[in-house]
Tab-separated table of C-alpha atoms in Angstrom:
chain	number	residue	atom	x	y	z
A	1	MET	CA	0.000	0.000	0.000
A	2	PHE	CA	2.963	2.377	0.384
A	3	GLY	CA	4.803	3.474	-2.672
A	4	ARG	CA	8.430	2.824	-3.302
A	5	ASN	CA	11.100	5.103	-4.584
A	6	LYS	CA	12.926	4.569	-7.814
A	7	ASN	CA	15.587	2.506	-6.009
A	8	GLY	CA	12.793	0.083	-4.928
A	9	ASP	CA	14.084	-0.144	-1.358
A	10	LYS	CA	12.005	2.036	1.035
A	11	PRO	CA	8.414	3.158	0.932
A	12	THR	CA	7.772	6.936	0.896
A	13	THR	CA	4.888	8.817	2.557
A	14	GLU	CA	4.952	11.493	-0.168
A	15	ASN	CA	3.442	9.176	-2.766
A	16	ALA	CA	0.838	7.964	-0.290
A	17	ASP	CA	-0.332	11.506	0.518
A	18	LYS	CA	-0.578	12.334	-3.175
A	19	SER	CA	-2.741	9.283	-3.882
A	20	ALA	CA	-5.092	10.099	-0.999
A	21	SER	CA	-5.520	13.717	-2.201
A	22	GLU	CA	-6.387	12.605	-5.752
A	23	ALA	CA	-8.975	10.166	-4.460
A	24	THR	CA	-10.633	12.915	-2.393
A	25	ASN	CA	-10.823	15.303	-5.390
A	26	ASP	CA	-12.421	12.560	-7.503
A	27	ASP	CA	-15.138	12.104	-4.870
A	28	LYS	CA	-15.890	15.891	-4.829
A	29	VAL	CA	-16.209	16.061	-8.596
A	30	GLU	CA	-18.613	13.134	-8.642
A	31	GLN	CA	-20.848	14.765	-5.971
A	32	LEU	CA	-21.451	18.037	-7.918
A	33	PRO	CA	-24.995	18.314	-9.381
A	34	PRO	CA	-25.303	18.502	-13.146
A	35	LEU	CA	-25.653	21.992	-14.693
A	36	LYS	CA	-29.059	22.985	-15.982
A	37	PRO	CA	-28.921	23.739	-19.717
A	38	PHE	CA	-30.050	27.158	-20.987
A	39	SER	CA	-33.536	27.420	-22.447
A	40	SER	CA	-33.629	27.660	-26.202
A	41	LYS	CA	-36.440	30.217	-26.044
A	42	GLY	CA	-34.500	32.987	-24.364
A	43	SER	CA	-31.895	33.954	-21.803
A	44	HIS	CA	-31.963	33.035	-18.150
A	45	THR	CA	-32.545	36.689	-17.089
A	46	SER	CA	-35.974	37.676	-15.714
A	47	ALA	CA	-38.482	39.129	-18.162
A	48	PRO	CA	-39.338	42.872	-17.870
A	49	PRO	CA	-42.739	43.739	-16.355
A	50	SER	CA	-45.527	43.867	-18.873
A	51	LYS	CA	-47.158	47.218	-19.740
A	52	PRO	CA	-50.812	47.805	-18.861
A	53	ALA	CA	-53.161	47.127	-21.704
A	54	VAL	CA	-54.488	50.152	-23.571
A	55	PRO	CA	-58.226	49.997	-24.241
A	56	SER	CA	-59.056	49.827	-27.901
A	57	ALA	CA	-61.523	52.067	-29.695
A	58	ALA	CA	-64.045	49.216	-29.884
A	59	SER	CA	-63.945	48.526	-26.125
A	60	SER	CA	-64.286	52.241	-25.222
A	61	GLY	CA	-67.277	52.787	-27.517
A	62	MET	CA	-65.474	55.351	-29.720
A	63	SER	CA	-64.932	55.137	-33.417
A	64	PRO	CA	-61.349	54.614	-34.630
A	65	GLY	CA	-59.441	57.872	-35.009
A	66	TYR	CA	-61.702	59.809	-32.595
A	67	ARG	CA	-59.926	62.748	-30.889
A	68	PRO	CA	-61.907	64.749	-28.309
A	69	ASP	CA	-59.747	67.877	-28.680
A	70	ILE	CA	-60.465	68.101	-32.408
A	71	ALA	CA	-64.163	67.452	-31.817
A	72	ALA	CA	-64.335	70.301	-29.293
A	73	ARG	CA	-62.382	72.593	-31.594
A	74	ARG	CA	-64.779	71.945	-34.468
A	75	LEU	CA	-67.879	72.648	-32.364
A	76	MET	CA	-67.940	76.251	-33.529
A	77	ASP	CA	-67.987	75.119	-37.177
A	78	ILE	CA	-71.348	73.412	-36.725
A	79	PRO	CA	-74.322	75.653	-37.623
A	80	GLY	CA	-76.458	76.331	-34.565
A	81	ALA	CA	-73.849	75.029	-32.106
A	82	THR	CA	-73.719	76.760	-28.727
A	83	PRO	CA	-70.408	78.636	-28.245
A	84	ARG	CA	-68.274	77.719	-25.254
A	85	ARG	CA	-68.003	79.993	-22.269
A	86	GLY	CA	-65.563	82.839	-22.930
A	87	GLU	CA	-66.200	82.754	-26.681
A	88	GLN	CA	-69.661	84.307	-26.330
A	89	ARG	CA	-68.120	87.678	-25.476
A	90	THR	CA	-66.226	87.774	-28.778
A	91	MET	CA	-69.319	87.005	-30.852
A	92	GLN	CA	-71.395	90.062	-31.825
A	93	ASP	CA	-74.761	90.560	-33.425
A	94	PRO	CA	-74.230	91.556	-37.061
A	95	ARG	CA	-76.506	94.592	-36.523
A	96	THR	CA	-74.486	95.908	-33.578
A	97	LEU	CA	-72.431	99.043	-34.219
A	98	THR	CA	-69.597	99.786	-31.789
A	99	VAL	CA	-67.827	103.130	-31.865
A	100	GLY	CA	-64.548	102.427	-30.107
A	101	ARG	CA	-62.398	104.627	-27.926
A	102	GLU	CA	-60.706	107.591	-29.626
A	103	ILE	CA	-63.126	107.282	-32.566
A	104	SER	CA	-65.489	110.112	-33.571
A	105	LEU	CA	-68.644	109.544	-35.621
A	106	ARG	CA	-71.009	112.167	-37.024
A	107	GLY	CA	-74.150	111.800	-39.108
A	108	GLU	CA	-77.378	109.772	-39.217
A	109	ILE	CA	-77.286	106.125	-38.203
A	110	THR	CA	-79.819	103.702	-39.735
A	111	ALA	CA	-80.445	99.944	-39.781
A	112	CYS	CA	-78.748	99.432	-36.424
A	113	GLU	CA	-80.096	97.109	-33.753
A	114	THR	CA	-77.661	98.124	-30.992
A	115	LEU	CA	-75.374	101.144	-30.822
A	116	VAL	CA	-72.464	100.957	-28.382
A	117	VAL	CA	-70.640	104.254	-27.835
A	118	GLU	CA	-67.142	104.106	-26.359
A	119	GLY	CA	-65.825	107.152	-28.244
A	120	GLN	CA	-67.641	110.316	-29.411
A	121	VAL	CA	-70.829	110.342	-31.484
A	122	ASP	CA	-72.756	113.348	-32.802
A	123	ALA	CA	-75.661	111.790	-34.641
A	124	LYS	CA	-79.343	111.025	-35.029
A	125	ILE	CA	-80.659	107.512	-34.573
A	126	THR	CA	-84.367	106.625	-34.645
A	127	ASP	CA	-84.638	102.942	-35.550
A	128	ALA	CA	-82.318	101.269	-33.043
A	129	ARG	CA	-83.483	99.062	-30.203
A	130	VAL	CA	-80.654	99.680	-27.696
A	131	LEU	CA	-78.357	102.624	-27.024
A	132	ASP	CA	-75.437	101.833	-24.728
A	133	VAL	CA	-73.126	104.726	-23.839
A	134	ALA	CA	-70.060	103.357	-22.039
A	135	SER	CA	-68.237	105.201	-19.258
A	136	SER	CA	-65.747	106.582	-21.806
A	137	GLY	CA	-68.423	107.475	-24.365
A	138	VAL	CA	-70.076	110.804	-25.250
A	139	TYR	CA	-73.279	110.964	-27.313
A	140	THR	CA	-74.598	114.280	-28.604
A	141	GLY	CA	-77.730	114.543	-30.728
A	142	THR	CA	-81.047	112.688	-30.997
A	143	ALA	CA	-81.784	109.111	-30.024
A	144	HIS	CA	-85.159	107.337	-30.169
A	145	VAL	CA	-84.690	103.791	-28.880
A	146	GLU	CA	-86.445	101.117	-26.875
A	147	GLU	CA	-83.793	100.890	-24.142
A	148	ALA	CA	-81.003	103.268	-23.172
A	149	TYR	CA	-78.093	102.543	-20.810
A	150	ILE	CA	-76.018	105.616	-19.987
A	151	SER	CA	-72.716	105.101	-18.178
A	152	GLY	CA	-70.987	108.061	-19.860
A	153	VAL	CA	-72.433	111.353	-21.136
A	154	PHE	CA	-75.613	111.978	-23.153
A	155	ASP	CA	-76.520	115.485	-24.283
A	156	GLY	CA	-79.545	116.026	-26.528
A	157	ASP	CA	-83.017	114.614	-27.193
A	158	LEU	CA	-83.549	111.126	-25.796
A	159	ASN	CA	-86.657	108.969	-26.078
A	160	ALA	CA	-86.439	105.601	-24.333
A	161	TYR	CA	-89.793	103.953	-24.984
A	162	THR	CA	-89.263	101.043	-22.593
A	163	THR	CA	-86.544	101.831	-20.014
A	164	LEU	CA	-83.917	104.499	-19.429
A	165	THR	CA	-81.130	103.382	-17.081
A	166	VAL	CA	-78.624	105.927	-15.834
A	167	LYS	CA	-75.670	104.015	-14.449
A	168	SER	CA	-73.360	105.112	-11.655
A	169	GLY	CA	-71.184	107.890	-13.106
A	170	GLY	CA	-73.569	108.466	-16.019
A	171	ARG	CA	-74.813	111.971	-16.894
A	172	VAL	CA	-77.895	112.777	-18.961
A	173	LYS	CA	-78.761	116.325	-20.045
A	174	GLY	CA	-81.428	117.588	-22.419
A	175	ASN	CA	-84.959	116.717	-23.429
A	176	VAL	CA	-85.582	113.286	-21.953
A	177	ARG	CA	-88.685	111.076	-22.374
A	178	TYR	CA	-89.036	107.542	-21.109
A	179	GLY	CA	-91.518	104.794	-20.330
A	180	ARG	CA	-89.652	103.866	-17.152
A	181	ILE	CA	-86.526	105.290	-15.548
A	182	VAL	CA	-83.831	103.765	-13.313
A	183	ILE	CA	-81.167	105.991	-11.801
A	184	GLU	CA	-78.355	104.232	-9.960
A	185	GLU	CA	-76.475	105.841	-7.094
A	186	GLY	CA	-73.987	108.269	-8.591
A	187	GLY	CA	-76.027	108.820	-11.762
A	188	GLU	CA	-77.148	112.339	-12.765
A	189	ILE	CA	-79.954	113.624	-14.966
A	190	SER	CA	-80.924	117.221	-15.736
A	191	GLY	CA	-83.101	119.090	-18.199
A	192	SER	CA	-86.672	118.455	-19.282
A	193	MET	CA	-87.949	115.056	-18.150
A	194	ALA	CA	-91.323	113.394	-18.675
A	195	THR	CA	-92.883	109.940	-18.597
A	196	LEU	CA	-94.444	108.703	-21.840
A	197	SER	CA	-97.903	107.192	-21.720
A	198	PRO	CA	-98.689	104.068	-23.806
A	199	ASP	CA	-100.514	106.225	-26.381
A	200	GLU	CA	-97.593	108.639	-26.636
A	201	ILE	CA	-95.182	105.705	-27.071
A	202	ALA	CA	-97.279	104.226	-29.886
A	203	GLN	CA	-97.542	107.630	-31.618
A	204	ALA	CA	-93.801	108.284	-31.302
A	205	ARG	CA	-92.970	104.858	-32.730
A	206	ASN	CA	-95.205	105.466	-35.745
A	207	GLN	CA	-93.490	108.772	-36.385
A	208	ASP	CA	-90.073	107.125	-36.200
A	209	ASN	CA	-91.140	104.418	-38.664
A	210	ASN	CA	-92.507	106.959	-41.138
A	211	SER	CA	-89.587	109.366	-40.889
């Protein structure tokens, strides 16, 4: 059981220790478990998390290609569609005449539903429904209308067949006739004032239509 040296005389412990070490290594190799082969379908790394499913047009009840922002933007293109809030202020009746700030107008105004005065007007108007003199506006002349709202200055002959409203800061001077009058705190009116009776209103309207 002990090895011998090349001379064949004495056994050596060096060879015996070497044989025992090799036998131990052989036992360790045999006890290792076999390696698991790689899958042919992919690598051994973990798969990334899947993304949440996006609902399709069919499942959401919308037609393919539907975009709400475009639909809302095209609402104003549809005849009879109601304008969104904020856009109503920019829309104006086609028969509304606005005289802006730093603009002067003189003459006779006809075929006007509403006259808004922000600048200066020296004119005659007898077939309008509404006269609105803004706080920066000055109207001089004659005005026969259904309703008058004075926030600026009016000087002349004014017939308001339905209502005359003098706003705070508004000043009215001249020959003034009205069906009903409202004067807010801070409003001023001076001159000749009188309330029109229903018969007088009907007569004045006929004269305006025939003039």
